[in-house]
CSV table of C-alpha atoms in Angstrom, one decimal:
chain,number,residue,atom,x,y,z
A,1,UNK,CA,54.8,48.2,166.7
A,2,UNK,CA,55.5,44.6,167.8
A,3,UNK,CA,56.4,43.6,171.3
A,4,UNK,CA,59.3,41.4,172.3
A,5,UNK,CA,59.5,39.5,175.5
A,6,UNK,CA,62.8,40.2,177.4
A,7,UNK,CA,63.6,37.4,179.8
A,8,UNK,CA,66.5,37.7,182.3
A,9,UNK,CA,67.6,34.7,184.3
A,10,UNK,CA,69.5,35.2,187.5
A,11,UNK,CA,70.5,32.7,190.2
A,12,UNK,CA,69.8,32.9,193.9
A,13,UNK,CA,70.4,30.8,196.9
A,14,UNK,CA,67.4,30.0,199.0
A,15,UNK,CA,67.6,29.2,202.7
A,16,UNK,CA,64.1,28.8,204.1
A,17,UNK,CA,62.1,31.7,202.8
A,18,UNK,CA,65.1,34.1,202.3
A,19,UNK,CA,66.6,34.6,198.8
A,20,UNK,CA,70.1,35.9,198.3
A,21,UNK,CA,70.4,37.2,194.8
A,22,UNK,CA,73.4,36.9,192.6
A,23,UNK,CA,74.0,38.6,189.2
A,24,UNK,CA,72.0,37.8,186.1
A,25,UNK,CA,73.3,34.8,184.2
A,26,UNK,CA,71.4,35.1,180.9
A,27,UNK,CA,69.3,37.6,179.0
A,28,UNK,CA,67.4,36.9,175.8
A,29,UNK,CA,64.4,38.0,173.7
A,30,UNK,CA,61.6,36.1,172.1
A,31,UNK,CA,58.3,36.7,170.4
A,32,UNK,CA,55.2,37.1,172.6
A,33,UNK,CA,53.3,34.1,171.2
A,34,UNK,CA,53.0,30.5,172.0
A,35,UNK,CA,56.3,29.4,170.6
A,36,UNK,CA,58.0,32.5,172.1
A,37,UNK,CA,56.7,31.6,175.6
A,38,UNK,CA,57.9,28.0,175.1
A,39,UNK,CA,61.3,29.2,174.0
A,40,UNK,CA,61.4,31.6,177.0
A,41,UNK,CA,60.7,29.0,179.6
A,42,UNK,CA,62.8,26.4,178.0
A,43,UNK,CA,65.7,28.9,178.2
A,44,UNK,CA,64.9,29.1,181.9
A,45,UNK,CA,64.8,25.3,182.2
A,46,UNK,CA,68.0,24.9,180.3
A,47,UNK,CA,69.7,27.3,182.7
A,48,UNK,CA,68.2,25.8,185.9
A,49,UNK,CA,68.4,22.1,184.9
A,50,UNK,CA,66.8,20.3,187.8
A,51,UNK,CA,66.6,23.3,190.1
A,52,UNK,CA,63.5,25.3,191.0
A,53,UNK,CA,62.4,28.6,189.3
A,54,UNK,CA,60.0,31.4,190.1
A,55,UNK,CA,59.0,34.6,188.4
A,56,UNK,CA,59.3,38.1,189.6
A,57,UNK,CA,58.4,41.6,188.3
A,58,UNK,CA,61.1,44.0,187.4
A,59,UNK,CA,61.2,47.7,186.5
A,60,UNK,CA,64.2,47.1,184.2
A,61,UNK,CA,64.0,48.1,180.6
A,62,UNK,CA,66.8,48.7,178.1
A,63,UNK,CA,64.6,51.3,176.4
A,64,UNK,CA,63.7,53.4,179.5
A,65,UNK,CA,60.0,52.6,179.3
A,66,UNK,CA,58.4,49.3,180.0
A,67,UNK,CA,55.2,47.5,180.7
A,68,UNK,CA,55.7,44.4,182.8
A,69,UNK,CA,53.7,41.3,182.7
A,70,UNK,CA,53.7,37.9,184.2
A,71,UNK,CA,53.4,35.2,181.5
A,72,UNK,CA,52.6,32.6,184.1
A,73,UNK,CA,52.5,32.9,187.9
A,74,UNK,CA,55.0,31.5,190.3
A,75,UNK,CA,52.5,28.9,191.3
A,76,UNK,CA,52.1,27.8,187.7
A,77,UNK,CA,55.9,27.5,187.3
A,78,UNK,CA,56.0,25.3,190.4
A,79,UNK,CA,53.2,23.1,189.1
A,80,UNK,CA,54.7,23.1,185.6
A,81,UNK,CA,57.9,21.6,187.0
A,82,UNK,CA,56.3,19.3,189.6
A,83,UNK,CA,53.5,17.6,187.9
A,84,UNK,CA,50.7,20.2,187.7
A,85,UNK,CA,48.6,22.5,185.5
A,86,UNK,CA,48.4,22.7,181.7
A,87,UNK,CA,51.4,24.4,180.1
A,88,UNK,CA,53.5,24.1,177.0
A,89,UNK,CA,55.5,21.5,178.8
A,90,UNK,CA,52.9,19.3,180.6
A,91,UNK,CA,50.7,18.7,177.6
A,92,UNK,CA,49.9,15.3,176.1
A,93,UNK,CA,48.7,14.3,172.7
A,94,UNK,CA,44.9,13.6,172.6
A,95,UNK,CA,43.6,10.2,171.6
A,96,UNK,CA,42.0,11.8,168.5
A,97,UNK,CA,45.3,13.3,167.4
A,98,UNK,CA,47.2,10.0,168.0
A,99,UNK,CA,44.5,8.4,165.9
A,100,UNK,CA,45.2,10.8,163.0
A,101,UNK,CA,48.9,10.3,163.3
A,102,UNK,CA,48.4,6.5,163.0
A,103,UNK,CA,46.0,6.9,160.1
A,104,UNK,CA,48.6,8.9,158.2
A,105,UNK,CA,51.2,6.2,159.0
A,106,UNK,CA,49.0,3.4,157.9
A,107,UNK,CA,48.0,5.0,154.6
A,108,UNK,CA,51.4,6.3,153.6
A,109,UNK,CA,53.9,3.6,154.5
A,110,UNK,CA,54.4,2.2,151.1
A,111,UNK,CA,58.2,1.7,150.8
A,112,UNK,CA,59.9,-1.3,152.4
A,113,UNK,CA,61.6,0.5,155.3
A,114,UNK,CA,58.4,2.6,156.0
A,115,UNK,CA,56.3,-0.6,156.2
A,116,UNK,CA,58.9,-2.3,158.4
A,117,UNK,CA,59.0,0.7,160.7
A,118,UNK,CA,55.2,0.8,160.7
A,119,UNK,CA,55.0,-2.9,161.6
A,120,UNK,CA,57.5,-2.5,164.5
A,121,UNK,CA,55.5,0.5,165.8
A,122,UNK,CA,52.3,-1.4,165.8
A,123,UNK,CA,54.0,-4.4,167.4
A,124,UNK,CA,55.4,-2.3,170.3
A,125,UNK,CA,52.2,-0.4,170.9
A,126,UNK,CA,49.4,-2.9,170.3
A,127,UNK,CA,51.1,-6.3,170.8
A,128,UNK,CA,53.8,-5.4,173.3
A,129,UNK,CA,54.2,-8.9,174.7
A,130,UNK,CA,55.5,-10.0,171.3
A,131,UNK,CA,58.0,-7.1,171.0
A,132,UNK,CA,61.6,-7.8,172.1
A,133,UNK,CA,61.3,-5.2,174.9
A,134,UNK,CA,59.0,-7.7,176.7
A,135,UNK,CA,60.7,-10.3,178.9
A,136,UNK,CA,58.2,-12.8,177.6
A,137,UNK,CA,58.6,-12.2,173.9
A,138,UNK,CA,59.9,-15.8,173.3
A,139,UNK,CA,56.9,-17.4,175.1
A,140,UNK,CA,56.2,-20.7,173.5
A,141,UNK,CA,52.5,-19.9,173.2
A,142,UNK,CA,51.6,-16.7,171.4
A,143,UNK,CA,49.5,-14.4,173.8
A,144,UNK,CA,47.4,-13.1,170.9
A,145,UNK,CA,45.2,-14.9,168.3
A,146,UNK,CA,46.1,-14.8,164.6
A,147,UNK,CA,42.9,-12.8,164.0
A,148,UNK,CA,43.9,-10.1,166.5
A,149,UNK,CA,47.3,-9.8,164.9
A,150,UNK,CA,45.8,-8.9,161.5
A,151,UNK,CA,47.5,-5.5,161.4
A,152,UNK,CA,51.0,-7.1,161.6
A,153,UNK,CA,50.1,-10.2,159.5
A,154,UNK,CA,48.7,-8.0,156.7
A,155,UNK,CA,52.0,-6.1,156.4
A,156,UNK,CA,54.0,-9.4,156.6
A,157,UNK,CA,51.8,-11.0,154.0
A,158,UNK,CA,52.3,-8.1,151.6
A,159,UNK,CA,56.0,-8.3,152.1
A,160,UNK,CA,56.1,-12.0,151.2
A,161,UNK,CA,53.6,-12.0,148.3
A,162,UNK,CA,55.3,-9.0,146.7
A,163,UNK,CA,58.9,-10.2,147.1
A,164,UNK,CA,61.3,-10.2,144.3
A,165,UNK,CA,63.3,-13.3,144.2
A,166,UNK,CA,65.0,-13.5,147.6
A,167,UNK,CA,64.1,-10.0,148.8
A,168,UNK,CA,61.1,-9.1,150.9
A,169,UNK,CA,58.8,-6.4,149.4
A,170,UNK,CA,60.6,-6.4,146.1
A,171,UNK,CA,63.7,-4.9,144.7
A,172,UNK,CA,64.3,-1.2,145.5
A,173,UNK,CA,68.1,-0.9,145.3
A,174,UNK,CA,68.6,-1.4,149.1
A,175,UNK,CA,69.7,-4.6,150.6
A,176,UNK,CA,69.0,-3.4,154.1
A,177,UNK,CA,65.6,-1.8,154.0
A,178,UNK,CA,63.6,-5.0,153.0
A,179,UNK,CA,65.1,-6.8,156.0
A,180,UNK,CA,63.1,-4.4,158.2
A,181,UNK,CA,60.1,-6.6,157.4
A,182,UNK,CA,61.9,-9.8,158.6
A,183,UNK,CA,60.5,-9.6,162.2
A,184,UNK,CA,56.8,-9.5,161.2
A,185,UNK,CA,57.4,-12.3,158.7
A,186,UNK,CA,58.9,-14.5,161.4
A,187,UNK,CA,56.0,-13.6,163.6
A,188,UNK,CA,53.7,-14.7,160.9
A,189,UNK,CA,55.4,-18.1,161.0
A,190,UNK,CA,55.3,-18.4,164.8
A,191,UNK,CA,51.6,-17.7,164.9
A,192,UNK,CA,50.9,-20.2,162.1
A,193,UNK,CA,49.1,-17.7,160.0
A,194,UNK,CA,47.9,-19.7,157.0
A,195,UNK,CA,48.6,-19.6,153.2
A,196,UNK,CA,52.0,-18.0,153.3
A,197,UNK,CA,55.5,-19.5,153.0
A,198,UNK,CA,56.8,-17.7,156.0
A,199,UNK,CA,59.9,-19.9,156.5
A,200,UNK,CA,61.0,-19.8,152.9
A,201,UNK,CA,60.6,-16.0,152.6
A,202,UNK,CA,62.5,-15.4,155.9
A,203,UNK,CA,65.3,-17.8,155.0
A,204,UNK,CA,65.7,-16.4,151.5
A,205,UNK,CA,66.0,-12.8,153.0
A,206,UNK,CA,68.6,-14.1,155.5
A,207,UNK,CA,70.7,-15.9,152.9
A,208,UNK,CA,70.7,-12.9,150.6
A,209,UNK,CA,72.1,-10.7,153.4
A,210,UNK,CA,74.7,-13.2,154.5
A,211,UNK,CA,75.9,-14.5,151.2
A,212,UNK,CA,74.5,-12.4,148.4
A,213,UNK,CA,75.2,-8.9,149.4
A,214,UNK,CA,78.5,-6.9,148.8
A,215,UNK,CA,80.6,-6.3,151.9
A,216,UNK,CA,83.5,-4.0,152.8
A,217,UNK,CA,86.6,-6.1,152.1
A,218,UNK,CA,89.3,-4.4,154.2
A,219,UNK,CA,90.0,-2.0,157.0
A,220,UNK,CA,88.3,-1.5,160.4
A,221,UNK,CA,84.9,-2.1,158.8
A,222,UNK,CA,86.0,-5.2,156.8
A,223,UNK,CA,83.1,-7.6,156.7
A,224,UNK,CA,80.3,-5.0,157.0
A,225,UNK,CA,77.3,-5.9,154.9
A,226,UNK,CA,76.5,-3.1,152.4
A,227,UNK,CA,73.2,-1.3,152.7
A,228,UNK,CA,73.0,-1.2,148.9
A,229,UNK,CA,72.6,-4.1,146.5
A,230,UNK,CA,75.0,-3.1,143.7
A,231,UNK,CA,77.6,-1.2,145.6
A,232,UNK,CA,79.4,-1.0,149.0
A,233,UNK,CA,77.8,1.7,151.0
A,234,UNK,CA,77.3,1.8,154.8
A,235,UNK,CA,74.2,3.8,155.9
A,236,UNK,CA,73.4,4.5,159.5
A,237,UNK,CA,69.8,3.5,158.6
A,238,UNK,CA,71.0,-0.1,158.2
A,239,UNK,CA,71.3,-0.5,161.9
A,240,UNK,CA,67.6,-0.3,162.4
A,241,UNK,CA,66.8,-2.5,159.4
A,242,UNK,CA,69.2,-5.5,159.5
A,243,UNK,CA,70.7,-6.3,162.9
A,244,UNK,CA,67.3,-6.5,164.7
A,245,UNK,CA,66.2,-9.0,162.1
A,246,UNK,CA,69.4,-11.1,162.5
A,247,UNK,CA,69.2,-11.0,166.3
A,248,UNK,CA,65.5,-11.9,166.4
A,249,UNK,CA,66.0,-14.7,163.8
A,250,UNK,CA,68.8,-16.1,166.0
A,251,UNK,CA,66.7,-15.8,169.2
A,252,UNK,CA,63.7,-17.6,167.8
A,253,UNK,CA,65.7,-20.3,166.1
A,254,UNK,CA,68.2,-20.8,168.9
A,255,UNK,CA,71.0,-19.8,166.6
A,256,UNK,CA,73.5,-17.8,168.6
A,257,UNK,CA,75.8,-17.2,165.7
A,258,UNK,CA,73.1,-14.9,164.2
A,259,UNK,CA,72.8,-13.0,167.4
A,260,UNK,CA,76.6,-12.5,167.4
A,261,UNK,CA,76.4,-11.4,163.7
A,262,UNK,CA,73.9,-8.8,164.6
A,263,UNK,CA,76.3,-7.4,167.2
A,264,UNK,CA,79.2,-7.7,164.8
A,265,UNK,CA,77.5,-5.7,162.0
A,266,UNK,CA,76.7,-2.9,164.5
A,267,UNK,CA,80.3,-2.8,165.6
A,268,UNK,CA,81.6,-2.7,162.1
A,269,UNK,CA,79.2,0.1,161.1
A,270,UNK,CA,80.2,2.1,164.2
A,271,UNK,CA,83.9,1.7,163.2
A,272,UNK,CA,83.1,3.3,159.8
A,273,UNK,CA,80.6,5.9,160.8
A,274,UNK,CA,81.4,7.2,164.3
A,275,UNK,CA,83.0,10.7,164.6
A,276,UNK,CA,84.5,10.2,168.1
A,277,UNK,CA,85.1,13.9,168.7
A,278,UNK,CA,81.4,14.6,168.2
A,279,UNK,CA,80.0,11.4,169.7
A,280,UNK,CA,77.8,11.2,166.6
A,281,UNK,CA,77.5,8.9,163.6
A,282,UNK,CA,78.0,10.0,160.0
A,283,UNK,CA,75.2,9.2,157.6
A,284,UNK,CA,76.9,7.3,154.7
A,285,UNK,CA,80.4,5.9,154.2
A,286,UNK,CA,81.8,4.2,151.1
A,287,UNK,CA,85.3,2.8,150.7
A,288,UNK,CA,85.2,4.2,147.1
A,289,UNK,CA,83.7,7.7,147.7
A,290,UNK,CA,84.4,8.8,144.1
A,291,UNK,CA,82.1,6.1,142.7
A,292,UNK,CA,79.4,5.8,145.4
A,293,UNK,CA,77.1,7.9,147.6
A,294,UNK,CA,78.7,9.4,150.7
A,295,UNK,CA,77.3,11.7,153.4
A,296,UNK,CA,79.8,12.5,156.2
A,297,UNK,CA,77.3,14.8,157.9
A,298,UNK,CA,75.8,13.9,161.3
A,299,UNK,CA,72.2,13.4,160.1
A,300,UNK,CA,69.7,13.6,163.0
A,301,UNK,CA,67.5,10.8,161.8
A,302,UNK,CA,70.4,8.6,161.0
A,303,UNK,CA,71.7,8.9,164.5
A,304,UNK,CA,68.2,8.1,165.7
A,305,UNK,CA,68.0,5.0,163.4
A,306,UNK,CA,71.3,3.7,164.8
A,307,UNK,CA,70.3,4.2,168.4
A,308,UNK,CA,66.9,2.6,167.9
A,309,UNK,CA,68.4,-0.3,166.1
A,310,UNK,CA,70.9,-1.0,168.8
A,311,UNK,CA,68.2,-0.7,171.4
A,312,UNK,CA,66.2,-3.5,169.6
A,313,UNK,CA,69.2,-5.8,169.5
A,314,UNK,CA,70.1,-5.0,173.1
A,315,UNK,CA,66.5,-5.9,174.2
A,316,UNK,CA,66.5,-9.0,172.0
A,317,UNK,CA,69.6,-10.3,173.8
A,318,UNK,CA,68.7,-9.1,177.3
A,319,UNK,CA,65.2,-10.7,177.2
A,320,UNK,CA,66.5,-14.0,175.7
A,321,UNK,CA,67.9,-17.2,177.3
A,322,UNK,CA,71.3,-16.1,175.9
A,323,UNK,CA,71.7,-12.9,178.0
A,324,UNK,CA,74.5,-14.3,180.2
A,325,UNK,CA,76.3,-15.5,177.1
A,326,UNK,CA,76.4,-12.0,175.6
A,327,UNK,CA,77.1,-9.8,178.6
A,328,UNK,CA,80.0,-7.9,177.0
A,329,UNK,CA,78.1,-7.3,173.8
A,330,UNK,CA,75.2,-5.9,175.9
A,331,UNK,CA,77.6,-3.6,177.7
A,332,UNK,CA,79.0,-2.4,174.4
A,333,UNK,CA,75.5,-1.8,172.9
A,334,UNK,CA,74.6,0.2,176.0
A,335,UNK,CA,77.7,2.3,175.7
A,336,UNK,CA,77.2,3.0,172.0
A,337,UNK,CA,73.6,4.0,172.6
A,338,UNK,CA,74.7,6.4,175.3
A,339,UNK,CA,77.4,7.7,173.0
A,340,UNK,CA,74.8,8.9,170.4
A,341,UNK,CA,72.5,10.2,173.1
A,342,UNK,CA,75.4,12.3,174.5
A,343,UNK,CA,76.3,13.7,171.1
A,344,UNK,CA,72.8,14.7,170.3
A,345,UNK,CA,72.1,16.1,173.7
A,346,UNK,CA,75.2,18.3,173.3
A,347,UNK,CA,73.7,19.8,170.2
A,348,UNK,CA,70.0,20.3,171.2
A,349,UNK,CA,68.9,23.8,170.2
A,350,UNK,CA,67.0,25.9,172.8
A,351,UNK,CA,63.9,25.4,170.6
A,352,UNK,CA,63.9,21.7,171.5
A,353,UNK,CA,63.9,20.7,167.8
A,354,UNK,CA,67.1,19.3,166.3
A,355,UNK,CA,68.4,20.5,163.0
A,356,UNK,CA,68.4,18.0,160.1
A,357,UNK,CA,72.2,17.7,160.6
A,358,UNK,CA,72.6,17.7,164.3
A,359,UNK,CA,75.6,20.0,164.7
A,360,UNK,CA,75.0,22.3,161.7
A,361,UNK,CA,73.3,25.7,162.1
A,362,UNK,CA,70.9,27.0,159.5
A,363,UNK,CA,73.4,28.2,156.9
A,364,UNK,CA,72.3,26.3,153.8
A,365,UNK,CA,69.3,24.5,152.3
A,366,UNK,CA,70.4,21.1,153.6
A,367,UNK,CA,69.8,21.8,157.3
A,368,UNK,CA,66.6,22.9,159.0
A,369,UNK,CA,64.6,22.1,162.1
A,370,UNK,CA,63.5,18.5,161.8
A,371,UNK,CA,60.8,17.1,164.1
A,372,UNK,CA,61.2,13.6,162.7
A,373,UNK,CA,64.7,13.0,164.0
A,374,UNK,CA,63.8,14.9,167.2
A,375,UNK,CA,60.9,12.5,167.9
A,376,UNK,CA,63.1,9.5,167.2
A,377,UNK,CA,65.9,10.7,169.6
A,378,UNK,CA,63.5,11.3,172.5
A,379,UNK,CA,61.8,8.0,171.8
A,380,UNK,CA,65.1,6.1,172.2
A,381,UNK,CA,66.0,7.9,175.4
A,382,UNK,CA,62.8,7.0,177.1
A,383,UNK,CA,63.0,3.4,175.9
A,384,UNK,CA,66.7,3.0,176.9
A,385,UNK,CA,66.2,4.4,180.4
A,386,UNK,CA,63.2,2.1,180.9
A,387,UNK,CA,65.1,-0.9,179.6
A,388,UNK,CA,68.5,-0.4,181.2
A,389,UNK,CA,68.3,2.3,184.0
A,390,UNK,CA,71.7,3.8,183.0
A,391,UNK,CA,73.7,5.9,185.5
A,392,UNK,CA,74.1,9.7,185.1
A,393,UNK,CA,71.4,10.2,182.5
A,394,UNK,CA,69.8,13.3,184.0
A,395,UNK,CA,70.9,15.7,181.3
A,396,UNK,CA,70.0,13.3,178.5
A,397,UNK,CA,66.5,12.7,180.0
A,398,UNK,CA,66.1,16.4,180.3
A,399,UNK,CA,67.0,16.8,176.7
A,400,UNK,CA,64.4,14.2,175.7
A,401,UNK,CA,61.8,16.0,177.8
A,402,UNK,CA,62.8,19.3,176.2
A,403,UNK,CA,62.3,17.8,172.7
A,404,UNK,CA,59.1,16.0,173.6
A,405,UNK,CA,57.6,19.0,175.2
A,406,UNK,CA,58.5,21.2,172.2
A,407,UNK,CA,56.8,18.7,169.9
A,408,UNK,CA,53.7,18.5,172.2
A,409,UNK,CA,53.4,22.3,172.8
A,410,UNK,CA,49.9,23.7,172.4
A,411,UNK,CA,48.5,20.2,172.6
A,412,UNK,CA,50.5,19.2,169.5
A,413,UNK,CA,49.2,22.0,167.3
A,414,UNK,CA,52.6,23.6,166.9
A,415,UNK,CA,54.0,20.5,165.2
A,416,UNK,CA,51.1,18.4,164.0
A,417,UNK,CA,48.7,19.6,161.4
A,418,UNK,CA,44.9,19.2,161.6
A,419,UNK,CA,45.3,16.0,159.5
A,420,UNK,CA,47.9,14.5,161.9
A,421,UNK,CA,51.1,15.0,159.8
A,422,UNK,CA,54.2,15.9,161.9
A,423,UNK,CA,56.1,18.9,160.7
A,424,UNK,CA,58.7,20.2,159.8
A,425,UNK,CA,60.3,17.0,158.6
A,426,UNK,CA,63.1,15.9,156.4
A,427,UNK,CA,62.2,14.4,153.0
A,428,UNK,CA,62.4,10.6,153.6
A,429,UNK,CA,63.6,10.1,150.0
A,430,UNK,CA,66.0,13.0,149.8
A,431,UNK,CA,67.7,13.4,153.2
A,432,UNK,CA,69.2,16.8,152.6
A,433,UNK,CA,65.8,18.4,151.7
A,434,UNK,CA,62.9,19.4,153.8
A,435,UNK,CA,59.8,17.4,153.1
A,436,UNK,CA,56.1,17.8,153.8
A,437,UNK,CA,54.7,14.3,154.6
A,438,UNK,CA,56.9,11.6,156.1
A,439,UNK,CA,55.6,8.1,156.9
A,440,UNK,CA,58.5,7.3,159.1
A,441,UNK,CA,58.0,10.5,161.1
A,442,UNK,CA,54.5,9.3,161.9
A,443,UNK,CA,55.9,6.1,163.2
A,444,UNK,CA,58.5,7.9,165.3
A,445,UNK,CA,55.9,10.2,166.8
A,446,UNK,CA,53.8,7.1,167.9
A,447,UNK,CA,56.9,5.4,169.3
A,448,UNK,CA,57.8,8.5,171.2
A,449,UNK,CA,54.4,8.7,172.8
A,450,UNK,CA,54.3,5.0,173.7
A,451,UNK,CA,57.9,5.0,175.1
A,452,UNK,CA,57.3,8.2,177.1
A,453,UNK,CA,54.1,6.8,178.7
A,454,UNK,CA,56.0,3.6,179.6
A,455,UNK,CA,58.8,5.7,181.1
A,456,UNK,CA,56.3,7.6,183.2
A,457,UNK,CA,54.6,4.4,184.3
A,458,UNK,CA,58.0,3.0,185.4
A,459,UNK,CA,58.6,6.0,187.6
A,460,UNK,CA,60.0,8.8,185.3
A,461,UNK,CA,63.6,7.9,186.2
A,462,UNK,CA,66.6,9.7,184.8
A,463,UNK,CA,69.2,7.2,186.0
A,464,UNK,CA,69.6,3.9,187.9
A,465,UNK,CA,67.1,3.9,190.7
A,466,UNK,CA,66.6,7.7,190.8
A,467,UNK,CA,63.4,9.5,190.1
A,468,UNK,CA,63.5,12.8,188.4
A,469,UNK,CA,63.2,15.7,190.9
A,470,UNK,CA,60.0,16.8,189.2
A,471,UNK,CA,58.4,13.5,189.9
A,472,UNK,CA,58.7,13.8,193.7
A,473,UNK,CA,58.6,17.5,194.5
A,474,UNK,CA,61.3,19.2,196.6
A,475,UNK,CA,62.4,19.1,200.2
A,476,UNK,CA,63.3,21.6,202.8
A,477,UNK,CA,66.5,23.5,203.5
A,478,UNK,CA,69.0,25.1,201.1
A,479,UNK,CA,68.4,25.0,197.4
A,480,UNK,CA,69.5,27.0,194.3
A,481,UNK,CA,66.8,29.0,192.7
A,482,UNK,CA,66.6,30.8,189.4
A,483,UNK,CA,64.7,34.0,189.0
A,484,UNK,CA,63.1,34.6,185.6
A,485,UNK,CA,62.3,38.3,185.0
A,486,UNK,CA,59.8,38.7,182.2
A,487,UNK,CA,59.3,42.1,180.5
A,488,UNK,CA,57.4,43.2,177.4
A,489,UNK,CA,59.3,45.8,175.5
A,490,UNK,CA,57.9,47.7,172.5
A,491,UNK,CA,60.2,47.9,169.5
């Protein structure tokens, strides 16, 4: 006979030490194991948002007989929410696990977009002063030696030496993915790393995008550069691959027309892919759907790609000498990032792990829990709040925390294997199928950890100038409290 944990949540008003109970607001069951406890207390957290909770015993049982237990004490709940003891929600990933995650990323990133994402991840974590999120990324003197930059230079060198004609990394059918390597190639040129034609390779990749790639010819998305070489297809992935390269190229060469083109391409892609009613992007649009690939679903990773790409372009402009020239574009990019964050937050399951298609339940083989897109979503929330301090972001930050803490539960053991692979993940080559090993997921996990730590260092804010309640404790007087009654019922 197995046990189920019955959790009832009720709300009470607290004045001083007196509690005035009101009726139960939620009842649910879960398995009495690590994931079950995590689900139980995230249910409580979802119900109580930023308010305080405590646990109490109860004689209630729907089956007439009960044994009651405290999963954690009231003190542990308090410290759980306000910066305290180990729990499913306060855990971090150990250095050894982070090392394994990076090892898997390094050894498996063999496709162009995987290598480009790997390079950006290493840049942001190990050489942050060169990343566009640094106000000094355009410093005239590189703050790192060429020798120390070897991890980035090695990827960039491989991209140039293995290029096919004008395209970095070689021909793979995508016009957008190879451009993800453009930033490390430009860094190779800036640092004067020897024996490589950095300028020629970067210029050829740029020219191919601007003049040698098919475009949408009419409609709201007219002028959008195709993500594919031989057909016109707009993929949400493109926004992470191409606009950051265009914007960075423009910033380092003082070519503001390229910065504007980066923004314009994002705007055109949004026109084609946004589902306004859901506040989410579709994955793939083609003006000739009968002939080309389409995917109107709201793919979790695709929404993450779009938000992350817009973030990089926003930071490139914000931390450049051209920030005042592109104020309206920065405002738009911020609004569009918030748009995606809102749509995803509205669809976060109680487990904290998004489905492969954000707003689809598990009804067929194409949607399933996906830790990869989940990590990318949370990563972009922490990065955006740190970069821009948006207003009214409490619910979205809470969603990011829910997602991160689900991924980090049990010191990462619930979602990271002993070899460091994140799971479960979508197949990076077949987006409607579950995969086993995903190089891009490894990069997303490392970006998540890096951006979360930066967010904590910046004060754990959930909106402009406001710390999260959990970061400062609570005051005196009247507050709303939620009571979580936890019962074990034999079934």
